[in-house]
Coordinates of C-alpha atoms in Angstrom, one line a residue:
Chain A
M1 CA -27.9 146.4 15.8
N2 CA -27.7 142.8 13.8
E3 CA -26.1 144.0 10.4
K4 CA -23.3 141.9 10.6
L5 CA -25.6 139.1 10.1
L6 CA -26.0 140.0 6.6
A7 CA -22.4 139.4 5.9
G8 CA -21.1 136.0 6.4
K9 CA -22.2 132.5 6.2
H10 CA -26.0 132.7 5.8
L11 CA -28.5 132.5 3.1
W12 CA -31.4 135.1 3.5
Y13 CA -35.2 134.5 2.0
F14 CA -36.8 137.9 0.8
E15 CA -40.8 137.8 0.4
Y16 CA -41.7 140.8 -1.9
Y17 CA -45.1 141.9 -1.0
T18 CA -47.3 143.2 -3.7
G19 CA -45.8 146.3 -4.9
G20 CA -42.2 145.0 -4.2
D21 CA -41.1 148.0 -1.9
V22 CA -42.0 146.0 1.6
G23 CA -41.4 142.8 2.5
L24 CA -40.3 140.1 5.4
F25 CA -36.8 138.4 5.0
M26 CA -36.0 135.3 6.9
K27 CA -32.4 134.0 7.9
I28 CA -31.9 130.6 6.1
A29 CA -30.3 128.4 8.9
R30 CA -30.7 125.4 6.8
M31 CA -31.9 124.8 3.3
V32 CA -34.0 121.6 3.4
H33 CA -35.6 121.5 0.1
S34 CA -35.9 123.2 -3.1
E35 CA -37.4 122.1 -6.3
Q36 CA -39.1 123.7 -9.3
T37 CA -42.5 121.2 -10.5
P38 CA -44.2 122.1 -13.5
I39 CA -46.5 124.1 -11.4
Q40 CA -44.4 126.4 -9.1
R41 CA -41.0 126.7 -6.9
I42 CA -41.4 124.8 -3.6
D43 CA -38.7 126.0 -1.0
I44 CA -38.6 124.5 2.2
F45 CA -35.8 125.7 5.0
D46 CA -35.6 126.1 8.7
N47 CA -35.0 129.5 10.5
P48 CA -34.0 129.8 14.3
T49 CA -37.3 131.9 15.3
L50 CA -40.0 130.4 13.3
G51 CA -38.7 126.8 12.7
R52 CA -39.3 125.1 9.7
V53 CA -40.8 127.4 6.6
F54 CA -42.3 126.4 3.5
A55 CA -42.7 128.8 0.7
L56 CA -44.2 128.5 -3.0
D57 CA -42.8 130.8 -5.5
G58 CA -41.4 132.9 -2.7
I59 CA -44.6 133.3 -0.7
T60 CA -44.5 131.9 2.6
M61 CA -47.1 129.2 3.2
T62 CA -46.5 127.9 6.7
T63 CA -44.3 128.0 9.6
D64 CA -44.0 126.1 12.6
K65 CA -44.1 129.0 14.8
D66 CA -47.7 130.5 13.6
E67 CA -49.0 128.2 11.1
F68 CA -51.9 127.3 13.6
M69 CA -53.4 130.8 13.6
Y70 CA -54.4 130.5 10.0
H71 CA -55.6 127.0 9.8
E72 CA -57.6 127.0 13.1
M73 CA -59.3 130.3 12.2
L74 CA -59.9 128.9 8.4
A75 CA -61.3 125.4 9.4
H76 CA -62.9 125.7 12.8
V77 CA -65.1 128.6 11.9
P78 CA -67.2 127.1 9.0
M79 CA -67.1 123.7 10.9
F80 CA -68.9 125.0 14.0
T81 CA -71.0 127.0 12.0
H82 CA -72.2 123.7 10.2
P83 CA -74.4 121.6 12.6
N84 CA -73.3 118.1 11.2
P85 CA -70.1 118.4 8.7
K86 CA -69.7 115.0 7.6
N87 CA -68.3 115.3 4.1
V88 CA -65.8 118.3 3.5
L89 CA -63.7 119.7 0.4
I90 CA -60.7 121.2 1.0
I91 CA -59.2 122.8 -2.2
G92 CA -55.6 123.6 -1.9
G93 CA -54.0 123.1 1.5
G94 CA -51.5 120.4 0.4
D95 CA -49.3 121.0 3.5
G96 CA -51.9 119.3 5.5
G97 CA -52.5 121.8 8.2
T98 CA -56.2 122.6 7.3
L99 CA -56.6 119.2 7.0
R100 CA -55.3 118.3 10.7
E101 CA -57.8 120.7 12.0
V102 CA -60.8 119.3 9.8
L103 CA -59.9 116.1 11.1
R104 CA -60.4 117.0 14.9
H105 CA -64.1 117.3 14.2
P106 CA -65.4 113.8 15.1
E107 CA -68.5 113.9 12.7
V108 CA -66.1 114.0 9.6
E109 CA -66.8 110.9 7.8
S110 CA -64.7 111.9 4.7
V111 CA -62.3 114.6 3.3
V112 CA -61.3 115.3 -0.2
L113 CA -58.4 117.2 -0.6
C114 CA -58.0 118.7 -3.9
E115 CA -54.3 119.9 -4.6
I116 CA -53.0 120.9 -8.1
D117 CA -49.7 120.0 -7.2
R118 CA -48.7 116.5 -6.1
R119 CA -45.1 117.6 -5.3
V120 CA -46.5 119.8 -2.6
V121 CA -48.3 117.0 -0.6
E122 CA -45.4 114.5 -1.1
V123 CA -42.9 117.1 0.4
S124 CA -45.3 118.0 3.1
K125 CA -45.5 114.5 4.0
Q126 CA -41.9 114.0 4.0
Y127 CA -40.7 117.3 5.7
L128 CA -43.4 119.4 7.4
K129 CA -45.4 118.6 10.7
T130 CA -48.4 119.4 9.1
G131 CA -47.9 116.6 6.6
E132 CA -48.8 114.1 9.6
A133 CA -52.7 114.7 8.6
F134 CA -52.5 112.7 5.4
N135 CA -51.8 109.6 7.5
S136 CA -55.8 109.7 8.2
D137 CA -57.8 107.0 6.5
K138 CA -60.8 109.7 6.1
V139 CA -58.8 111.4 3.2
E140 CA -59.2 111.2 -0.3
L141 CA -56.5 112.9 -2.5
V142 CA -57.2 114.6 -5.7
F143 CA -54.4 116.1 -7.7
E144 CA -56.0 118.5 -10.0
N145 CA -57.0 122.0 -10.6
G146 CA -59.5 122.7 -7.8
A147 CA -61.6 124.9 -10.1
E148 CA -62.0 121.7 -12.7
Y149 CA -62.6 119.5 -10.2
V150 CA -65.4 121.2 -8.4
K151 CA -67.2 121.9 -11.6
K152 CA -68.0 118.1 -11.9
I153 CA -69.3 117.8 -8.4
K154 CA -73.1 118.5 -7.5
N155 CA -74.8 118.5 -4.1
Q156 CA -72.0 116.5 -2.6
F157 CA -70.3 118.4 0.6
D158 CA -71.3 119.8 4.1
V159 CA -68.5 122.4 4.1
I160 CA -66.1 123.4 1.3
I161 CA -62.7 125.2 2.4
I162 CA -60.6 127.3 -0.2
D163 CA -57.0 127.2 1.3
S164 CA -55.3 128.6 -1.9
T165 CA -52.2 130.7 -2.3
D166 CA -52.1 134.2 -3.3
P167 CA -54.3 134.9 -6.7
T168 CA -51.3 136.9 -8.2
A169 CA -48.8 134.0 -7.9
G170 CA -48.8 130.5 -9.6
E171 CA -52.2 129.2 -10.0
G172 CA -54.3 130.5 -7.0
G173 CA -56.0 133.0 -9.4
H174 CA -58.4 130.2 -10.9
L175 CA -59.6 130.3 -7.2
F176 CA -60.9 133.7 -7.1
T177 CA -63.3 133.7 -10.1
Q178 CA -66.8 134.4 -10.1
D179 CA -67.3 130.6 -12.1
F180 CA -65.3 128.8 -9.3
Y181 CA -67.7 130.4 -6.4
R182 CA -70.7 129.2 -8.7
A183 CA -69.3 125.5 -8.6
C184 CA -68.6 125.7 -5.2
F185 CA -72.1 126.5 -4.6
D186 CA -73.4 123.9 -6.5
A187 CA -71.0 121.3 -5.1
L188 CA -72.7 121.9 -1.8
K189 CA -75.4 120.2 -0.2
D190 CA -78.5 122.3 1.0
G191 CA -77.3 124.0 4.3
G192 CA -73.8 123.9 3.0
V193 CA -71.1 126.2 4.3
M194 CA -68.3 127.5 2.6
C195 CA -65.2 129.3 3.5
A196 CA -62.4 131.0 1.8
E197 CA -58.8 132.8 2.5
A198 CA -59.2 136.2 1.2
E199 CA -55.9 138.0 1.5
N200 CA -54.7 141.0 3.4
A201 CA -56.4 144.2 4.2
L202 CA -52.9 146.1 3.6
Y203 CA -51.1 145.2 0.5
D204 CA -53.7 142.9 -1.5
F205 CA -57.2 144.5 -0.5
N206 CA -58.0 144.5 -4.0
W207 CA -58.4 140.7 -4.1
T208 CA -60.4 141.0 -1.0
K209 CA -62.9 143.1 -2.3
I210 CA -63.1 141.3 -5.9
A211 CA -63.8 137.7 -3.7
Y212 CA -66.4 139.4 -1.4
R213 CA -68.2 141.0 -4.2
R214 CA -67.9 137.4 -6.4
I215 CA -69.2 135.5 -3.4
K216 CA -71.9 137.8 -2.4
S217 CA -73.5 137.5 -6.0
I218 CA -73.7 133.8 -5.3
F219 CA -74.5 132.9 -1.7
P220 CA -77.5 134.4 0.3
V221 CA -75.5 134.6 3.6
V222 CA -71.5 136.2 3.3
K223 CA -69.8 137.3 6.1
A224 CA -66.2 138.6 6.6
Y225 CA -63.9 137.7 9.4
V226 CA -60.3 138.4 10.5
G227 CA -57.1 136.7 12.3
F228 CA -53.7 137.5 13.1
M229 CA -51.2 135.4 10.7
T230 CA -48.1 136.7 11.8
T231 CA -45.8 135.9 8.8
Y232 CA -48.3 136.4 6.0
P233 CA -48.1 140.0 4.6
S234 CA -49.1 142.7 7.2
G235 CA -50.2 139.8 9.5
F236 CA -53.7 141.0 9.4
W237 CA -55.6 138.2 7.4
L238 CA -59.1 138.1 6.0
Y239 CA -61.4 135.0 5.5
I240 CA -65.1 134.9 3.8
L241 CA -67.4 132.8 5.3
A242 CA -70.9 132.1 2.9
S243 CA -73.5 130.0 3.3
K244 CA -76.8 128.5 1.7
G245 CA -78.4 129.9 5.4
L246 CA -76.7 129.4 8.2
D247 CA -75.6 132.2 10.0
P248 CA -72.2 132.0 11.4
I249 CA -72.8 133.9 14.2
K250 CA -76.3 133.2 15.3
D251 CA -76.1 129.4 14.6
Y252 CA -72.7 128.0 15.2
R253 CA -72.0 125.2 17.9
F254 CA -71.2 127.3 20.9
E255 CA -70.7 124.3 23.2
A256 CA -68.9 122.0 20.8
A257 CA -66.7 125.0 20.1
R258 CA -65.9 125.7 23.5
A259 CA -65.1 121.9 24.3
M260 CA -62.6 121.6 21.2
S261 CA -61.0 124.7 22.1
Q262 CA -59.2 123.3 25.1
Q263 CA -56.9 121.4 22.6
L264 CA -56.5 124.5 20.1
K265 CA -53.9 127.5 20.4
Y266 CA -56.2 130.2 18.7
Y267 CA -59.5 129.4 18.1
N268 CA -62.3 129.7 20.6
E269 CA -66.1 129.8 20.9
E270 CA -65.8 133.4 21.9
L271 CA -63.2 134.6 19.1
H272 CA -65.8 132.8 16.7
K273 CA -68.1 135.9 17.4
A274 CA -65.3 138.5 17.9
C275 CA -63.5 137.9 14.6
F276 CA -66.6 139.1 12.6
V277 CA -66.2 142.7 14.4
L278 CA -64.1 144.3 11.6
P279 CA -62.1 147.4 11.8
N280 CA -63.8 150.3 10.5
F281 CA -62.0 150.7 7.2
V282 CA -62.4 147.2 6.3
K283 CA -66.3 147.1 7.0
R284 CA -66.5 150.2 4.5
T285 CA -64.1 149.2 1.9
L286 CA -66.4 145.7 1.8
E287 CA -69.7 147.6 1.8
E288 CA -68.3 150.0 -1.1
S289 CA -66.9 147.1 -2.9
L290 CA -70.6 145.7 -4.0
Chain B
M1 CA -39.9 138.2 -8.8
N2 CA -38.7 141.6 -8.1
E3 CA -34.9 140.5 -7.3
K4 CA -33.9 143.5 -9.9
L5 CA -35.0 146.0 -7.2
L6 CA -32.3 144.8 -4.9
A7 CA -29.8 146.5 -7.3
G8 CA -29.7 149.6 -8.7
K9 CA -30.3 153.2 -7.2
H10 CA -32.3 152.9 -4.2
L11 CA -31.7 152.6 -0.4
W12 CA -33.4 149.9 1.6
Y13 CA -34.2 150.1 5.3
F14 CA -34.2 146.6 7.3
E15 CA -35.7 146.3 10.8
Y16 CA -34.5 143.4 12.4
Y17 CA -37.1 141.8 14.7
T18 CA -36.0 140.2 18.1
G19 CA -33.3 137.4 17.5
G20 CA -32.0 139.1 14.5
D21 CA -33.3 136.4 11.9
V22 CA -36.9 137.7 10.8
G23 CA -37.5 140.8 9.9
L24 CA -39.4 143.5 7.6
F25 CA -37.5 145.6 5.0
M26 CA -38.8 148.8 3.0
K27 CA -37.4 150.5 0.1
I28 CA -36.4 153.9 0.6
A29 CA -38.0 156.3 -2.1
R30 CA -36.4 159.4 -0.8
M31 CA -34.8 159.8 2.4
V32 CA -36.5 162.7 4.1
H33 CA -34.4 163.1 7.5
S34 CA -31.6 161.2 9.5
E35 CA -29.9 162.5 12.8
Q36 CA -28.3 160.8 15.7
T37 CA -29.9 162.9 18.9
P38 CA -28.4 162.3 22.4
I39 CA -30.9 159.7 23.0
Q40 CA -31.2 157.6 19.7
R41 CA -31.1 157.6 15.8
I42 CA -34.2 159.3 13.9
D43 CA -34.7 158.3 10.3
I44 CA -37.5 159.6 8.2
F45 CA -38.1 158.5 4.9
D46 CA -40.8 157.7 2.2
N47 CA -41.8 154.4 0.9
P48 CA -44.3 154.0 -2.3
T49 CA -46.5 151.7 -0.3
L50 CA -46.5 152.8 3.0
G51 CA -46.1 156.6 2.7
R52 CA -44.0 158.4 5.1
V53 CA -42.3 156.2 7.6
F54 CA -40.7 157.2 10.9
A55 CA -38.3 155.1 13.0
L56 CA -36.0 155.4 16.2
D57 CA -32.8 153.4 16.4
G58 CA -34.1 151.2 13.4
I59 CA -37.3 150.4 14.5
T60 CA -40.6 151.4 13.0
M61 CA -42.8 153.7 14.9
T62 CA -45.2 155.2 12.4
T63 CA -45.9 155.0 8.8
D64 CA -48.9 157.0 7.0
K65 CA -50.5 153.9 5.8
D66 CA -51.4 152.4 9.2
E67 CA -50.6 154.3 12.2
F68 CA -54.0 154.7 12.5
M69 CA -54.5 151.2 13.7
Y70 CA -52.1 151.7 16.7
H71 CA -52.9 155.1 17.7
E72 CA -56.8 154.6 17.4
M73 CA -56.6 151.5 20.0
L74 CA -53.9 152.7 22.4
A75 CA -56.1 156.1 22.8
H76 CA -59.8 155.1 22.5
V77 CA -60.0 152.1 24.6
P78 CA -59.1 153.8 27.7
M79 CA -60.7 156.9 26.9
F80 CA -64.2 155.5 26.4
T81 CA -63.4 153.4 29.7
H82 CA -63.1 156.6 31.5
P83 CA -66.6 158.5 32.3
N84 CA -65.0 161.9 31.9
P85 CA -61.5 162.2 30.8
K86 CA -60.4 165.7 31.6
N87 CA -56.9 165.3 32.5
V88 CA -54.7 163.2 30.0
L89 CA -50.7 162.1 30.4
I90 CA -49.2 160.5 27.2
I91 CA -45.6 159.2 28.3
G92 CA -43.9 159.0 25.0
G93 CA -46.0 159.4 21.8
G94 CA -43.6 162.2 20.5
D95 CA -44.7 161.5 16.8
G96 CA -48.2 163.1 18.1
G97 CA -50.6 160.2 16.7
T98 CA -52.0 159.3 20.2
L99 CA -52.3 162.8 21.0
R100 CA -54.4 163.6 17.9
E101 CA -56.7 160.4 19.0
V102 CA -56.8 161.7 22.5
L103 CA -58.1 165.5 21.4
R104 CA -60.9 164.1 19.7
H105 CA -62.6 163.8 22.8
P106 CA -64.4 166.8 23.8
E107 CA -64.4 166.4 27.5
V108 CA -60.6 166.4 27.5
E109 CA -59.2 170.0 29.4
S110 CA -55.4 169.3 29.1
V111 CA -53.0 166.9 27.8
V112 CA -49.3 166.5 29.3
L113 CA -47.3 164.8 26.7
C114 CA -44.1 163.5 28.5
E115 CA -41.4 162.9 25.9
I116 CA -37.7 162.1 26.6
D117 CA -36.4 163.4 23.4
R118 CA -36.9 167.1 22.3
R119 CA -35.9 166.4 18.7
V120 CA -38.7 163.6 18.3
V121 CA -41.4 166.2 18.7
E122 CA -39.6 168.6 16.5
V123 CA -39.1 166.6 13.6
S124 CA -42.7 165.2 13.9
K125 CA -44.1 168.6 13.7
Q126 CA -41.7 169.4 10.7
Y127 CA -42.1 166.2 8.8
L128 CA -45.0 163.9 9.9
K129 CA -48.8 164.5 9.7
T130 CA -49.5 163.4 13.2
G131 CA -47.3 165.8 14.3
E132 CA -50.2 168.6 13.6
A133 CA -51.6 167.6 16.9
F134 CA -49.0 169.5 18.7
N135 CA -50.8 172.8 17.6
S136 CA -53.7 172.3 20.1
D137 CA -53.3 174.7 23.2
K138 CA -54.7 172.2 25.5
V139 CA -51.3 170.4 25.2
E140 CA -48.3 170.9 27.6
L141 CA -45.0 169.4 26.4
V142 CA -42.3 168.0 28.9
F143 CA -39.4 166.8 27.7
E144 CA -38.1 164.5 30.5
N145 CA -37.6 160.9 31.0
G146 CA -41.4 159.4 31.5
A147 CA -40.2 157.2 34.8
E148 CA -38.7 160.4 36.2
Y149 CA -41.7 162.8 35.6
V150 CA -44.4 160.6 36.7
K151 CA -42.8 160.0 40.2
K152 CA -43.3 163.6 40.9
I153 CA -47.2 163.5 40.2
K154 CA -49.7 162.5 42.5
N155 CA -53.6 162.1 41.9
Q156 CA -53.6 164.3 38.9
F157 CA -54.7 162.4 35.6
D158 CA -57.7 160.6 34.6
V159 CA -56.1 158.8 32.2
I160 CA -52.2 157.9 31.3
I161 CA -51.4 156.2 28.3
I162 CA -48.0 154.8 27.8
D163 CA -47.1 155.0 24.3
S164 CA -43.3 153.7 24.6
T165 CA -41.0 152.4 22.1
D166 CA -39.4 148.7 22.5
P167 CA -38.2 147.9 25.8
T168 CA -35.1 146.4 24.2
A169 CA -34.4 149.6 22.3
G170 CA -33.4 153.4 23.5
E171 CA -35.0 154.4 26.6
G172 CA -38.0 152.5 26.6
G173 CA -37.1 150.2 29.2
H174 CA -37.4 152.5 32.0
L175 CA -41.2 152.4 31.2
F176 CA -41.5 148.7 31.7
T177 CA -40.5 148.4 35.6
Q178 CA -42.7 147.9 38.7
D179 CA -41.6 151.4 40.0
F180 CA -42.9 152.9 36.8
Y181 CA -46.2 151.3 36.7
R182 CA -46.5 152.0 40.5
A183 CA -45.8 155.7 40.0
C184 CA -48.5 155.9 37.1
F185 CA -51.0 154.5 39.8
D186 CA -50.4 157.3 42.2
A187 CA -50.7 160.0 39.5
L188 CA -53.8 158.8 38.5
K189 CA -56.9 160.0 40.4
D190 CA -59.2 157.8 42.2
G191 CA -61.2 156.0 38.9
G192 CA -58.4 156.6 37.0
V193 CA -57.2 154.4 34.0
M194 CA -54.1 153.8 32.5
C195 CA -53.4 151.9 29.1
A196 CA -49.6 150.8 28.0
E197 CA -48.7 149.4 24.6
A198 CA -47.5 145.9 25.4
E199 CA -45.5 144.4 22.4
N200 CA -46.2 141.7 20.1
A201 CA -47.0 138.1 20.7
L202 CA -44.7 136.4 18.4
Y203 CA -41.2 138.0 18.7
D204 CA -41.5 140.0 22.2
F205 CA -44.0 138.0 24.0
N206 CA -41.6 137.7 27.1
W207 CA -41.9 141.6 27.7
T208 CA -45.9 141.3 27.2
K209 CA -45.7 138.8 30.3
I210 CA -43.3 141.0 32.3
A211 CA -45.7 144.0 31.7
Y212 CA -48.6 142.3 32.4
R213 CA -47.4 140.7 35.8
R214 CA -46.1 143.9 37.1
I215 CA -49.3 145.9 36.2
K216 CA -51.2 143.1 38.1
S217 CA -49.3 143.5 41.2
I218 CA -50.3 147.1 41.0
F219 CA -53.8 147.7 39.6
P220 CA -56.9 145.9 40.9
V221 CA -58.5 145.7 37.4
V222 CA -55.9 144.8 34.4
K223 CA -56.9 143.4 31.0
A224 CA -55.0 142.7 27.7
Y225 CA -56.4 143.4 24.4
V226 CA -55.2 142.9 20.9
G227 CA -55.0 144.9 17.4
F228 CA -53.5 144.8 14.1
M229 CA -50.5 146.9 13.4
T230 CA -49.6 145.6 10.2
T231 CA -46.0 147.4 10.2
Y232 CA -44.8 146.5 13.7
P233 CA -43.3 143.1 14.1
S234 CA -45.6 140.4 13.5
G235 CA -48.5 142.5 13.0
F236 CA -50.0 141.4 16.2
W237 CA -50.1 144.1 18.8
L238 CA -51.0 143.7 22.6
Y239 CA -52.3 146.5 24.9
I240 CA -53.0 146.5 28.6
L241 CA -55.5 148.2 30.0
A242 CA -55.4 148.8 33.9
S243 CA -57.8 150.8 36.3
K244 CA -58.3 151.6 40.0
G245 CA -62.0 150.1 39.4
L246 CA -63.6 150.5 36.1
D247 CA -64.3 147.7 33.8
P248 CA -63.2 148.0 30.2
I249 CA -65.9 145.8 28.8
K250 CA -68.9 146.7 31.6
D251 CA -68.3 150.4 32.3
Y252 CA -67.1 151.7 28.6
R253 CA -69.5 154.6 27.1
F254 CA -71.0 152.8 24.2
E255 CA -73.0 155.4 22.5
A256 CA -70.0 158.0 22.7
A257 CA -67.9 155.3 21.1
R258 CA -70.4 154.7 18.5
A259 CA -70.7 158.4 17.8
M260 CA -67.1 158.9 17.4
S261 CA -66.5 155.8 15.4
Q262 CA -67.7 157.4 12.5
Q263 CA -64.9 159.6 12.0
L264 CA -62.4 156.9 12.8
K265 CA -60.6 154.4 10.6
Y266 CA -60.3 151.5 13.0
Y267 CA -61.9 151.5 16.3
N268 CA -65.6 151.3 16.7
E269 CA -67.9 150.6 19.4
E270 CA -68.0 146.8 18.8
L271 CA -64.2 146.3 18.7
H272 CA -64.0 147.9 21.9
K273 CA -65.6 144.4 23.5
A274 CA -64.1 142.3 20.7
C275 CA -60.5 143.1 21.3
F276 CA -60.4 141.6 24.8
V277 CA -61.3 138.3 23.3
L278 CA -58.1 136.8 23.1
P279 CA -56.6 133.9 21.0
N280 CA -55.7 130.7 23.4
F281 CA -52.2 130.7 23.2
V282 CA -52.3 134.3 24.6
K283 CA -54.5 133.8 27.0
R284 CA -52.9 131.2 28.7
T285 CA -49.4 132.3 28.4
L286 CA -50.7 135.8 30.2
E287 CA -52.4 133.4 32.8
E288 CA -48.9 131.4 33.4
S289 CA -47.1 134.6 33.8
L290 CA -48.5 135.3 37.1

């Protein structure tokens, strides 16, 4: 119906999903920023439907329209599972979206955000709404490979959130290794909680299985949960929560979650439980991966 | 990374989402069938990742890879809400996927499938796995506009499932009117249950709101639920269940759902409840639409 749009004056963005024969395209109404850093290519552009879009190496990281779905689910499930999350580490997340959600929690005293690419934080502060979160004086920025950084830390954090890019792209692969998850375990205090984005169930399900199996070999409590993320491949996103003992369903702070959900667009105290109910093929595939 | 694929010997399929500036592309490894019927254009092709893809007027209806997500959620939620679904009407659904799921229920004595386009059923039987469902002798096919057909029926069905195409495409718009929903109410027996696909929460949310408001004005019990449908726009699909009194959460047949879920790939007895837990922006938007 809109074939004429393909011709003419517009630029277009194509994100090829794993395999390369399916993907999402977006019209580029305005190219805002594009650069090649030593680590990866950063692109920021405006799309009439999705608003501002931020991509790394041709993989969509955030859009104004739907970034809340991913950031709320990645942050609030672990944050409300922990009874008192004072010290938080975010690995990756240089756009600031996860940081914004973590900072909503009044218990938080400090957040270390470890981002491998300084330029991601700099352009996010300049061009993205999510970048406003970096204005908080509770934030300490570390520009280093997350896997290297976390190895040096012991017994320091209540919650660690792994907000990585795809393992097949750029430097994200370092954040899916067994050594890395072990280092996260050691960097957590007793009673600590870790949460990792774990790719999608259609195009990159192997990465989910690998992450699940590796995390299961280290943490005593490991549960996968799901959420919509409409501009990520398939829209069907997985997360893995792991802890040193706390159960995300039995132990979460229901009343606090209910109170905060008033100001949120996705997460609420009932979804906190419902998101752990997995479709059969996801449940079976994860069980078989062990 | 795969830009070279754009050149060369392949055909490509582009589905433009509402607005036309975002969409999904798929490589066409083999074009299986393409025709213009009096109603719409039918395309069937093979994609290396998704398997066989079936589209109407450039809108993806089924792929081998993920059609189970949509068909299981559209069929089993109403079918397990009803205590004894003997007589079922499917409006649309000419690919046979919803029919296959309905026929899993041993209580079913007859299914009327009312499809406006005879050619959809014919090509589905010839080219799609879902078309095998038409071999059942419990099925009566009616080739007619669903809105016209249902007006003539009173007090006949236990369950009506509306498996329409997008309201903005082809003839799907007839299946989103107040008169149509009223006719469905009248075609249901006492205790009857209706379920309708209700588009997505990102690109076509206005249609969800319209359907919700109209159905709410007619049925005493109306609840929206959600499910992943990874090759539909946004991957975030909505469904509306309506009944003459049964509550899909309090009254559903938990044990029967649990037993059948062994043979299903998506739906299970816990998801039946969890799918009614809506993200905040969906809940608020539907409430505001009334």
